[in-house]
Coordinates of C-alpha atoms in Angstrom, one line a residue:
Chain A
M86 CA 101.2 109.9 74.1
L87 CA 104.9 109.7 74.8
S88 CA 104.6 113.3 76.0
Y89 CA 102.0 112.1 78.4
V90 CA 104.0 109.2 79.7
L91 CA 106.9 111.9 80.4
R92 CA 104.6 114.3 81.8
R93 CA 103.6 111.5 84.4
A94 CA 107.0 110.0 85.1
S95 CA 108.3 113.5 85.6
Q96 CA 105.7 113.9 88.3
S97 CA 106.2 110.6 89.9
V98 CA 110.0 111.7 90.3
L99 CA 109.1 115.1 91.8
V100 CA 106.7 113.6 94.3
L101 CA 109.5 111.3 95.3
L102 CA 111.9 113.7 95.9
A103 CA 109.7 115.5 98.1
V104 CA 109.1 112.7 100.1
G105 CA 113.0 112.2 100.2
L106 CA 113.0 116.0 101.2
V107 CA 110.4 115.2 104.1
A108 CA 112.3 112.4 105.4
F109 CA 116.0 114.1 105.1
S110 CA 114.5 116.7 107.4
M111 CA 113.2 114.2 109.9
F112 CA 116.8 113.3 110.2
R113 CA 118.3 116.7 109.9
F114 CA 116.1 118.5 112.5
V115 CA 114.6 116.2 115.0
G116 CA 117.2 116.2 117.7
D117 CA 120.6 117.4 117.0
P118 CA 122.8 114.7 115.8
V119 CA 126.0 116.3 117.3
E120 CA 124.7 116.8 120.8
N121 CA 123.7 112.9 120.8
L122 CA 127.2 112.0 119.6
L123 CA 129.6 114.1 121.9
G124 CA 129.7 113.9 125.7
Q125 CA 129.1 116.3 128.7
E126 CA 133.1 117.4 128.1
R127 CA 133.1 118.7 124.7
T128 CA 134.5 122.0 123.6
D129 CA 133.4 124.0 121.1
A130 CA 136.3 123.1 119.0
D131 CA 135.0 119.4 119.1
I132 CA 131.5 120.5 118.1
E133 CA 132.9 122.2 115.1
R134 CA 135.5 119.4 113.7
L135 CA 132.4 116.6 114.5
R136 CA 130.4 119.0 112.1
E137 CA 133.0 119.2 109.7
Q138 CA 133.6 115.7 109.8
L139 CA 129.9 114.4 109.5
G140 CA 129.2 117.0 106.6
L141 CA 126.6 118.9 108.9
D142 CA 128.2 122.5 107.7
D143 CA 127.8 121.6 103.9
P144 CA 125.3 123.8 102.3
F145 CA 121.6 122.3 102.6
P146 CA 121.3 120.8 98.7
I147 CA 124.4 119.1 99.2
Q148 CA 123.5 117.4 102.2
Y149 CA 120.6 116.5 100.6
W150 CA 122.0 115.1 97.6
E151 CA 124.2 113.1 99.6
F152 CA 121.3 111.3 101.6
L153 CA 119.1 110.7 98.3
S154 CA 122.2 108.8 96.9
R155 CA 123.4 106.9 100.1
A156 CA 119.5 106.0 100.4
A157 CA 119.6 104.8 96.4
Q158 CA 122.5 102.4 97.6
G159 CA 120.4 101.3 100.2
D160 CA 122.5 102.8 103.1
L161 CA 119.4 104.0 105.1
G162 CA 121.3 104.6 108.2
I163 CA 121.2 102.7 111.8
S164 CA 118.1 102.2 113.8
F165 CA 118.4 104.1 116.9
R166 CA 116.4 101.7 119.0
Q167 CA 118.1 98.4 117.7
G168 CA 121.2 99.5 116.8
R169 CA 121.4 97.8 113.7
L170 CA 121.5 98.5 109.9
V171 CA 117.7 99.8 109.2
A172 CA 118.1 98.0 105.5
D173 CA 118.9 94.8 107.4
I174 CA 116.0 94.9 109.4
F175 CA 113.8 95.5 106.7
I176 CA 115.0 92.9 104.3
E177 CA 114.0 90.6 107.5
R178 CA 110.8 91.9 108.0
L179 CA 109.4 92.7 104.3
P180 CA 108.5 89.1 103.3
A181 CA 106.1 89.0 106.3
T182 CA 104.3 91.9 105.1
L183 CA 104.3 90.9 101.6
E184 CA 103.1 87.5 102.0
L185 CA 100.2 89.0 104.2
A186 CA 99.3 91.6 101.7
F187 CA 99.3 89.4 98.4
V188 CA 97.5 86.8 100.4
S189 CA 94.6 89.2 101.3
A190 CA 94.7 90.8 98.0
A191 CA 94.3 87.3 96.1
F192 CA 91.6 86.6 98.8
A193 CA 89.7 90.3 98.1
L194 CA 89.7 89.8 94.6
L195 CA 88.8 86.2 94.4
F196 CA 85.6 86.7 96.7
G197 CA 84.9 90.0 95.6
V198 CA 84.6 89.5 92.2
L199 CA 82.7 86.2 92.8
F200 CA 79.9 88.0 95.2
G201 CA 79.9 91.0 93.1
I202 CA 78.9 89.0 90.0
Y203 CA 76.3 86.7 92.0
T204 CA 74.6 89.7 93.5
S205 CA 74.4 91.4 90.1
I206 CA 72.9 88.4 88.4
R207 CA 70.5 87.6 91.6
R208 CA 69.1 90.9 92.5
K209 CA 67.1 89.3 94.9
G210 CA 67.4 86.4 97.2
I211 CA 68.2 85.2 100.5
L212 CA 72.2 84.6 99.8
T213 CA 72.4 88.1 98.2
N214 CA 70.9 89.7 101.1
V215 CA 73.3 87.9 103.3
I216 CA 76.2 88.9 101.5
L217 CA 75.2 92.5 101.2
T218 CA 74.5 92.6 104.9
G219 CA 77.4 91.0 105.5
S220 CA 79.6 93.6 103.5
L221 CA 77.4 96.6 105.3
I222 CA 78.5 95.4 108.8
G223 CA 82.0 94.9 107.3
V224 CA 82.5 98.3 106.2
S225 CA 81.0 99.5 109.7
L226 CA 83.6 97.8 111.9
P227 CA 86.7 98.9 112.2
T228 CA 89.3 97.3 111.0
F229 CA 91.0 96.3 114.7
L230 CA 87.7 95.0 116.1
I231 CA 87.3 92.7 113.3
G232 CA 90.5 91.2 114.0
I233 CA 89.8 90.7 117.7
L234 CA 86.4 89.4 116.8
L235 CA 88.0 86.8 114.5
I236 CA 90.7 86.0 117.1
Y237 CA 88.1 85.7 119.7
I238 CA 85.9 83.3 117.7
F239 CA 88.6 80.9 116.0
A240 CA 91.3 81.0 118.5
V241 CA 90.0 81.4 121.8
E242 CA 86.5 80.0 121.5
L243 CA 87.1 77.2 118.7
G244 CA 91.0 77.2 119.1
W245 CA 91.3 76.1 115.3
L246 CA 93.9 78.8 114.6
P247 CA 96.5 80.3 116.1
S248 CA 95.9 84.0 117.2
F249 CA 99.6 85.6 116.8
G250 CA 102.7 85.1 114.7
R251 CA 103.7 83.5 111.8
G252 CA 103.9 80.1 113.0
D253 CA 106.9 78.2 111.3
V254 CA 109.0 80.0 108.8
V255 CA 111.1 78.4 106.1
Q256 CA 114.1 80.1 104.8
V257 CA 114.7 80.7 100.6
G258 CA 117.5 82.5 100.6
W259 CA 117.1 85.8 102.2
W260 CA 113.2 85.4 102.0
S261 CA 111.6 83.8 104.7
T262 CA 108.3 82.1 103.9
G263 CA 105.3 80.8 105.9
L264 CA 103.5 79.3 103.0
L265 CA 105.5 76.4 103.0
T266 CA 104.6 74.9 106.4
E267 CA 101.4 73.7 108.0
S268 CA 101.3 76.1 110.8
G269 CA 102.5 79.1 108.7
L270 CA 99.4 78.5 106.4
K271 CA 97.3 78.6 109.5
A272 CA 98.7 81.7 111.1
L273 CA 98.1 83.5 107.6
I274 CA 94.7 82.6 107.9
L275 CA 93.3 85.0 110.1
P276 CA 95.3 88.0 109.4
G277 CA 94.6 87.7 105.7
L278 CA 90.8 87.1 106.2
T279 CA 91.0 90.9 108.5
L280 CA 92.7 93.0 105.8
G281 CA 91.1 91.4 102.9
L282 CA 87.6 91.9 104.1
Y283 CA 87.5 95.5 103.4
Q284 CA 88.9 95.6 100.3
M285 CA 86.8 92.5 99.1
T286 CA 83.6 94.6 100.0
L287 CA 85.1 97.3 98.1
I288 CA 85.7 95.1 94.7
M289 CA 82.5 93.5 95.7
R290 CA 80.4 96.8 95.1
L291 CA 82.4 98.2 92.2
V292 CA 82.1 94.9 90.7
R293 CA 78.2 94.7 91.4
S294 CA 77.3 98.5 90.2
E295 CA 79.6 97.8 86.9
M296 CA 77.9 94.6 86.0
S297 CA 74.3 95.8 86.7
E298 CA 75.4 98.6 84.6
V299 CA 76.7 96.3 81.7
L300 CA 73.8 94.3 81.9
R301 CA 71.2 97.0 81.2
Q302 CA 73.5 97.6 77.7
D303 CA 71.7 96.9 74.6
Y304 CA 74.3 94.6 73.4
I305 CA 73.3 92.4 76.4
R306 CA 69.9 92.7 75.1
F307 CA 70.6 91.3 71.8
A308 CA 72.5 88.5 72.7
R309 CA 69.7 87.5 74.9
A310 CA 67.3 88.2 71.6
R311 CA 69.7 85.8 69.8
G312 CA 69.1 83.1 72.0
L313 CA 72.5 82.6 74.0
S314 CA 72.3 80.8 77.2
D315 CA 72.7 82.8 80.4
R316 CA 76.0 81.6 80.8
A317 CA 77.3 82.5 77.6
I318 CA 76.1 86.1 78.6
Y319 CA 77.2 86.3 81.8
F320 CA 80.6 84.9 81.4
R321 CA 81.4 85.7 77.6
H322 CA 80.4 89.1 77.1
A323 CA 79.2 90.9 80.3
I324 CA 82.0 90.1 82.7
K325 CA 84.5 91.2 79.9
N326 CA 83.2 94.6 80.1
T327 CA 83.4 94.6 84.0
L328 CA 86.6 93.9 84.8
I329 CA 88.7 96.6 83.3
P330 CA 88.0 99.1 86.2
V331 CA 88.3 96.5 88.8
I332 CA 91.9 95.2 87.7
T333 CA 92.8 99.1 87.8
I334 CA 91.4 99.7 91.2
T335 CA 92.6 96.1 92.7
G336 CA 96.3 97.9 91.6
L337 CA 95.8 101.1 93.6
Q338 CA 94.4 98.9 96.4
L339 CA 97.5 97.3 96.4
G340 CA 99.4 100.0 98.0
S341 CA 96.5 100.7 100.8
I342 CA 96.6 97.0 101.6
I343 CA 100.6 97.6 102.4
A344 CA 99.6 100.5 104.6
F345 CA 96.3 99.3 106.5
A346 CA 98.3 96.1 107.4
I347 CA 99.9 98.5 109.9
I348 CA 96.5 97.8 112.1
T349 CA 96.5 94.3 111.4
E350 CA 99.9 93.4 112.1
T351 CA 99.6 95.3 115.4
V352 CA 96.4 92.8 116.2
F353 CA 97.9 89.5 115.3
Q354 CA 101.8 90.9 116.3
W355 CA 102.8 90.0 112.8
P356 CA 106.3 90.7 112.2
G357 CA 106.0 92.6 109.2
V358 CA 107.4 96.1 108.4
G359 CA 103.8 97.8 109.7
L360 CA 104.5 96.5 113.2
L361 CA 108.4 97.8 112.8
F362 CA 106.7 101.2 111.7
I363 CA 104.2 101.5 114.6
D364 CA 106.9 100.7 117.2
S365 CA 109.4 103.2 115.6
V366 CA 106.7 106.0 115.7
Q367 CA 106.0 105.0 119.7
F368 CA 110.0 105.3 120.5
V369 CA 110.3 107.9 118.0
D370 CA 113.0 105.8 116.0
I371 CA 113.9 108.5 113.1
P372 CA 116.0 106.2 110.8
V373 CA 113.4 103.4 110.7
M374 CA 110.5 106.0 110.4
A375 CA 112.0 108.0 107.5
A376 CA 113.1 104.4 105.6
Y377 CA 109.2 103.3 106.1
L378 CA 108.6 106.3 104.4
M379 CA 110.4 106.4 101.6
M380 CA 109.5 102.7 100.8
I381 CA 106.0 103.0 101.2
S382 CA 106.1 106.3 98.9
V383 CA 108.2 104.3 96.1
M384 CA 105.7 101.4 96.3
F385 CA 102.6 103.8 95.6
V386 CA 104.2 106.0 93.2
V387 CA 105.2 103.0 91.5
I388 CA 101.9 101.5 91.3
N389 CA 100.3 104.7 90.6
F390 CA 102.2 104.8 87.7
I391 CA 101.6 101.6 86.1
V392 CA 98.1 101.7 87.1
D393 CA 98.0 104.9 84.9
M394 CA 99.8 103.6 82.0
L395 CA 97.4 100.5 82.2
Y396 CA 94.8 102.7 81.7
L397 CA 96.6 104.0 78.6
A398 CA 96.8 101.0 77.3
I399 CA 93.3 99.9 78.3
D400 CA 91.4 102.9 77.0
P401 CA 92.2 104.1 73.6
R402 CA 90.4 107.5 74.2
L403 CA 93.3 108.8 76.5
R404 CA 95.9 108.1 73.7
D405 CA 95.6 111.6 72.1
G406 CA 97.5 113.1 75.0
K407 CA 95.3 115.9 75.4
T408 CA 93.0 114.5 78.5
S409 CA 94.4 114.7 81.6
F410 CA 93.0 112.8 84.6
S411 CA 94.0 112.9 88.0
Chain B
M261 CA 59.6 133.6 116.7
T262 CA 57.0 130.9 116.3
G263 CA 56.6 132.1 112.6
H264 CA 60.3 131.6 112.6
L265 CA 60.3 128.2 114.1
Y266 CA 57.4 127.0 112.0
R267 CA 59.4 127.9 108.6
I268 CA 62.2 125.8 110.1
W269 CA 59.8 123.0 110.7
D270 CA 58.3 123.1 107.3
S271 CA 61.6 123.3 105.6
D272 CA 62.8 120.6 102.7
L273 CA 65.3 119.3 105.0
C274 CA 63.0 118.8 108.2
W275 CA 60.2 117.4 106.1
S276 CA 62.8 114.8 104.7
F277 CA 64.1 114.1 108.3
R278 CA 60.7 113.8 109.4
Q279 CA 60.2 110.9 106.7
S280 CA 63.5 108.8 107.7
P281 CA 63.2 106.8 110.5
V282 CA 67.1 106.1 110.5
A283 CA 67.7 109.5 110.4
M284 CA 65.6 110.1 113.3
V285 CA 67.3 107.3 115.3
S286 CA 70.6 108.3 114.6
A287 CA 70.2 111.7 115.3
C288 CA 68.5 111.0 118.7
I289 CA 71.5 108.6 119.3
S290 CA 74.4 111.0 118.3
I291 CA 72.6 113.6 120.2
A292 CA 72.3 111.8 123.4
L293 CA 75.9 110.4 123.0
V294 CA 77.3 113.9 122.7
L295 CA 74.9 115.2 125.5
C296 CA 76.6 112.1 127.9
A297 CA 80.1 113.4 126.7
I298 CA 79.7 117.0 127.7
L299 CA 78.0 116.1 130.6
A300 CA 80.2 113.5 131.6
P301 CA 81.8 115.0 135.2
L302 CA 78.1 115.6 135.9
I303 CA 76.5 112.0 134.8
A304 CA 79.6 109.8 135.8
P305 CA 79.6 108.0 139.5
Y306 CA 83.4 108.2 139.5
N307 CA 85.9 110.5 138.5
P308 CA 88.3 107.6 136.9
F309 CA 91.0 110.1 136.7
D310 CA 91.4 110.7 140.6
P311 CA 93.5 108.2 142.2
S312 CA 92.1 109.1 145.5
T313 CA 88.8 107.3 144.7
L314 CA 90.3 104.3 143.1
N315 CA 90.2 101.2 145.3
L316 CA 92.6 98.1 143.7
M317 CA 90.5 95.7 145.4
N318 CA 87.7 96.7 143.0
G319 CA 89.6 95.6 140.1
F320 CA 87.6 93.1 137.6
S321 CA 84.5 93.7 139.2
R322 CA 81.4 91.8 136.7
P323 CA 79.3 94.0 135.5
M324 CA 76.1 94.5 137.6
E325 CA 77.4 92.0 140.2
P326 CA 78.7 93.0 143.8
N327 CA 82.5 92.7 144.0
A328 CA 83.9 89.6 145.8
F329 CA 86.2 91.7 148.1
T330 CA 84.4 95.0 148.9
G331 CA 80.8 94.1 148.0
E332 CA 80.4 97.3 145.4
T333 CA 78.1 97.1 142.5
F334 CA 79.1 98.1 139.0
L335 CA 77.1 99.2 136.3
L336 CA 79.4 98.3 133.6
G337 CA 81.7 96.8 136.0
T338 CA 85.6 97.6 136.7
D339 CA 89.2 97.4 134.9
D340 CA 92.3 96.0 136.4
Q341 CA 92.7 99.3 138.4
G342 CA 89.6 99.4 140.0
R343 CA 88.0 101.8 137.4
D344 CA 84.2 101.8 136.8
M345 CA 84.2 101.1 133.1
F346 CA 80.7 103.5 132.8
S347 CA 82.8 106.8 134.3
T348 CA 85.8 105.9 131.9
I349 CA 83.6 105.2 128.9
L350 CA 82.0 108.8 129.5
Y351 CA 85.4 110.3 129.8
G352 CA 86.8 108.4 127.0
M353 CA 83.6 109.5 124.9
R354 CA 84.7 112.9 125.6
I355 CA 88.0 113.0 124.4
S356 CA 87.3 110.7 121.0
L357 CA 84.3 113.4 120.2
F358 CA 86.9 116.2 121.4
V359 CA 89.7 114.8 118.7
G360 CA 86.9 114.1 116.0
F361 CA 85.2 117.5 116.0
M362 CA 88.6 119.6 116.5
A363 CA 90.4 117.4 114.0
V364 CA 87.3 118.0 111.7
I365 CA 86.8 121.6 112.0
F366 CA 90.3 122.0 111.6
A367 CA 90.2 120.3 108.3
M368 CA 87.6 122.1 107.0
V369 CA 88.7 125.6 107.6
L370 CA 91.8 124.4 106.1
G371 CA 90.3 122.6 102.8
V372 CA 87.8 125.1 102.4
L373 CA 90.0 127.9 102.3
L374 CA 92.1 126.2 100.1
G375 CA 90.0 125.0 97.9
L376 CA 88.2 128.5 97.6
V377 CA 91.6 130.4 97.1
A378 CA 92.3 127.6 94.1
A379 CA 89.0 128.1 92.6
Y380 CA 89.1 131.8 92.6
A381 CA 92.6 132.5 91.7
G382 CA 92.9 129.6 89.2
G383 CA 95.8 129.1 87.1
R384 CA 99.0 128.1 88.9
T385 CA 98.0 128.8 92.2
D386 CA 94.7 126.1 91.4
A387 CA 97.4 123.7 89.8
I388 CA 99.8 123.5 92.6
I389 CA 97.0 123.3 95.6
M390 CA 95.4 120.6 93.9
R391 CA 98.2 118.7 92.5
I392 CA 99.2 118.7 96.4
A393 CA 95.7 117.4 97.2
D394 CA 96.0 114.5 94.5
V395 CA 99.4 113.2 95.8
Q396 CA 98.6 113.2 99.3
L397 CA 95.4 111.7 98.1
T398 CA 96.9 108.8 96.6
F399 CA 97.9 108.1 100.2
P400 CA 95.6 106.4 103.2
A401 CA 94.6 108.6 105.7
I402 CA 95.5 106.3 108.3
L403 CA 99.4 106.3 107.1
V404 CA 99.3 110.2 106.5
A405 CA 98.1 110.4 110.3
I406 CA 100.5 108.2 111.4
L407 CA 103.4 109.7 109.9
I408 CA 102.4 113.4 111.2
F409 CA 101.8 112.3 114.6
G410 CA 105.2 110.3 114.4
I411 CA 107.1 113.6 112.9
A412 CA 105.2 115.9 115.4
K413 CA 106.1 113.8 118.3
G414 CA 109.7 113.9 117.3
F415 CA 109.3 117.7 117.3
T416 CA 107.8 117.8 120.7
P417 CA 109.8 117.7 123.8
V418 CA 109.9 114.4 126.1
H419 CA 108.3 115.8 128.9
L420 CA 105.5 117.5 127.1
R421 CA 104.6 114.3 125.1
D422 CA 101.5 113.2 126.9
Q423 CA 100.2 117.0 127.5
M424 CA 100.3 117.4 123.6
A425 CA 99.3 114.1 122.4
I426 CA 95.9 115.2 122.0
W427 CA 96.4 118.2 120.0
V428 CA 99.1 116.2 118.1
L429 CA 96.2 113.7 117.2
I430 CA 94.1 116.6 116.3
L431 CA 96.7 118.1 114.2
S432 CA 97.5 114.8 112.2
I433 CA 94.0 113.8 111.7
G434 CA 93.0 117.4 110.4
L435 CA 96.1 117.4 108.0
S436 CA 95.2 113.9 106.8
D437 CA 91.5 114.9 106.0
W438 CA 91.6 118.4 104.2
V439 CA 91.8 117.1 100.8
Q440 CA 88.4 115.9 100.6
F441 CA 87.0 119.4 101.8
A442 CA 89.3 121.2 99.5
R443 CA 88.1 119.0 96.3
V444 CA 84.4 119.8 97.0
A445 CA 84.7 123.4 97.8
R446 CA 86.9 124.2 94.7
G447 CA 84.3 122.0 92.8
A448 CA 81.5 123.8 94.0
A449 CA 82.7 127.2 93.9
L450 CA 83.8 126.8 90.4
V451 CA 80.5 126.2 89.9
E452 CA 79.3 129.6 91.5
I453 CA 82.3 131.7 89.8
Q454 CA 80.4 131.4 86.5
K455 CA 77.3 133.0 87.7
E456 CA 76.5 136.4 87.5
Y457 CA 76.2 137.8 90.8
V458 CA 80.0 136.9 91.3
E459 CA 80.8 138.6 87.7
A460 CA 78.6 141.7 89.3
A461 CA 80.4 141.8 92.2
I462 CA 83.9 141.7 90.6
L463 CA 82.7 144.6 88.4
I464 CA 81.7 147.1 91.2
G465 CA 84.9 146.2 92.5
R466 CA 84.8 144.3 95.7
R467 CA 87.8 143.0 97.1
P468 CA 88.8 138.8 96.2
E469 CA 88.4 137.9 99.8
I470 CA 85.1 139.7 100.4
I471 CA 84.0 138.2 97.3
I472 CA 85.1 134.6 98.2
F473 CA 84.1 134.9 101.9
R474 CA 80.8 137.0 101.8
H475 CA 79.1 136.0 98.3
I476 CA 81.0 132.5 97.4
L477 CA 81.4 130.6 100.8
P478 CA 77.5 131.0 102.0
N479 CA 76.4 129.3 98.5
V480 CA 79.0 126.3 98.6
V481 CA 77.9 125.6 102.3
S482 CA 75.7 122.7 101.8
P483 CA 77.9 119.9 100.2
I484 CA 80.5 120.8 102.5
L485 CA 78.2 120.4 105.4
V486 CA 77.8 116.5 104.1
I487 CA 81.6 116.2 104.0
A488 CA 81.9 117.6 107.6
T489 CA 79.4 114.9 108.9
I490 CA 80.9 111.8 106.9
S491 CA 84.0 113.2 108.0
L492 CA 83.6 112.8 111.8
A493 CA 82.5 109.7 111.5
L494 CA 85.7 108.9 109.9
A495 CA 87.7 110.9 112.4
I496 CA 86.1 109.2 115.1
I497 CA 87.2 105.9 113.7
L498 CA 90.5 107.3 112.8
E499 CA 91.4 108.6 116.4
A500 CA 90.2 105.4 117.7
T501 CA 92.2 103.4 115.3
L502 CA 95.4 105.4 116.2
S503 CA 94.8 105.1 119.9
F504 CA 94.4 101.5 119.3
L505 CA 97.7 101.1 117.9
G506 CA 99.5 103.0 120.8
V507 CA 100.2 106.0 118.7
G508 CA 97.4 108.3 119.6
A509 CA 95.8 109.4 123.3
P510 CA 98.1 108.6 126.0
P511 CA 96.8 106.2 128.9
T512 CA 96.7 109.2 131.0
Q513 CA 94.0 110.5 129.1
P514 CA 92.2 107.3 127.3
S515 CA 89.7 107.7 124.3
L516 CA 87.6 105.0 123.3
G517 CA 90.3 103.5 121.2
T518 CA 92.9 103.8 124.3
L519 CA 90.3 101.7 126.0
I520 CA 90.1 99.1 123.3
R521 CA 93.5 98.9 123.4
I522 CA 93.9 98.2 127.6
G523 CA 90.7 95.7 127.1
Q524 CA 92.1 93.8 124.4
S525 CA 95.0 92.3 127.2
F526 CA 91.7 91.0 129.5
F527 CA 89.6 89.9 126.5
F528 CA 91.0 86.6 125.8
S529 CA 91.3 85.9 129.6
G530 CA 87.6 86.3 130.4
E531 CA 87.3 89.6 131.3
W532 CA 85.2 90.8 128.3
W533 CA 83.5 93.8 129.6
I534 CA 86.6 95.8 129.9
L535 CA 86.8 95.6 125.7
F536 CA 83.4 94.9 124.9
F537 CA 81.7 98.2 126.6
P538 CA 83.9 100.6 124.6
A539 CA 83.9 99.0 121.6
V540 CA 79.8 98.9 121.3
T541 CA 80.2 102.8 122.6
L542 CA 82.3 103.6 119.7
L543 CA 80.1 101.4 116.6
M544 CA 77.1 103.1 118.3
L545 CA 78.8 106.6 118.0
A546 CA 80.4 106.0 114.6
L547 CA 77.5 104.3 113.2
S548 CA 75.1 106.8 114.1
V549 CA 77.1 110.1 113.0
N550 CA 77.7 107.8 109.7
L551 CA 74.0 107.2 109.0
L552 CA 73.0 110.7 109.6
G553 CA 75.5 111.9 107.2
D554 CA 74.5 109.8 104.6
W555 CA 70.5 110.8 105.3
L556 CA 71.7 114.4 105.1
R557 CA 73.6 113.7 101.5
D558 CA 70.4 112.2 100.2
A559 CA 68.3 115.1 101.5
L560 CA 70.4 118.1 100.7
N561 CA 71.6 116.0 97.4
P562 CA 74.4 118.3 95.9
K563 CA 76.4 117.1 93.4
L564 CA 79.2 115.8 95.3
D565 CA 81.5 115.0 92.7
D566 CA 81.5 117.8 90.2

């Protein structure tokens, strides 16, 4: 088991090193830094001297190592577009994205599980059909159209909720939160709904199929034969075995929520890292792109590692160390 | 010739097609839309990319209503620059479909090739290819596509960026999508390799590339076809999303996503048609291809996840 954990951990490190290499190559090979720094009137000696100063004549592995150690210390360079430290910009933007992601994940999990259980218990019924049809439409509509549709209904026609931005935010140390003001909470509803809808249908389908599977098992039949009430069967016996895969899938989905936030943030002009990333791609702001790439990969790799370890903790069959899964 | 046609008509696939109204309707819509896109220069009443035919006075004409200044009537209205929406949508669909098809073909060639090689070579080659695939699969396609687009954009010289945007888009969507093909091709090929005909081919000393492409490939086509159809719908949506985000087709060559992006700024001030019609076209396109893919999967019923 320990060997499995170690192998898995070394794989994660390898992936991060590879991503770091991509990020570093972007810095090193897109455009020539010397060309950008020196003016028209330069001599070959100037170029040579600057190359040496910047360490550009060092062997590639040494330059890469320098880059990694600087990145690990939080030095991610200076944004071409904003002329500020990339790390500062990210610290400023990250709370917005994380708040949005967690609110959507909570929404998706709560309603996904509720709807999933309901539709698997009541297999036929008006509400079940409404939920299932709604989820089918929700999956087929591209996220950005859902966002526009929601803005149209709730911001333009009804005028209940704001159509863009975060509303008023409160600073708690370096973290700026929109969760403490009324306008901040209102501004969170539409983007949270847009981002969470797809994940909600995903979780709902998963819960529905798992629950239907569990309800066909013998131990449920025996529980019925023993005369247990429906509530005890559903909520004490069935639900426990349903939720194991749900927990792990939701964990994995957290990463993709942060990635899909790019779309939601653009539609709602939400000042998070996703919007920052799209801007950086449009203006070829390499340091910001590289930093986003590294940040999101660390998140994904860590989440995947934790989820794999959770599997290990939950499912004893995997502990003999022979079974590998990917 | 008639016998040949009759055999196709009488095949299992055709039978299940005739049994499924959903498949027939979505096939009709898909084919009609593809034809419209191909024949856009013939069907479209205006050429939206020819500035000499544009009249700014025609801007913001409502659908089916004569324009207040010029008295001209446009079927689906015009945008802010007086471009006929119907023509713009036809041309936009052309770009959306072109990018979608090319990206899927690119992903298919790359993925099937790598998948078959992985299955046939086994061992270390297999491990390396599939590990890369696994790693890429943990990242959502949209993220991979945006990143590749950004990096490729950085490498393109500034004056070529708009011209190259379409090809960069195809590259980034294709590269974000090959994993599915590789996994399915590898899975199906592993089953085939166990069979006697492959063993026989190895025994009589045929070269590996002949065995892979002449013997194994034709037997793994049907699951790949299913993945390709579903991928096409996803690629169209992905292209629209990227273009909507402003990291896809440039305004000089607008796809349906670019049109929706443009329409979004007018939508909330009452000019709903500039956004509405491209959005509906995109939905019809994606939905009909998707339903066709679902039907194909059920009809061919290949074991997709082995």
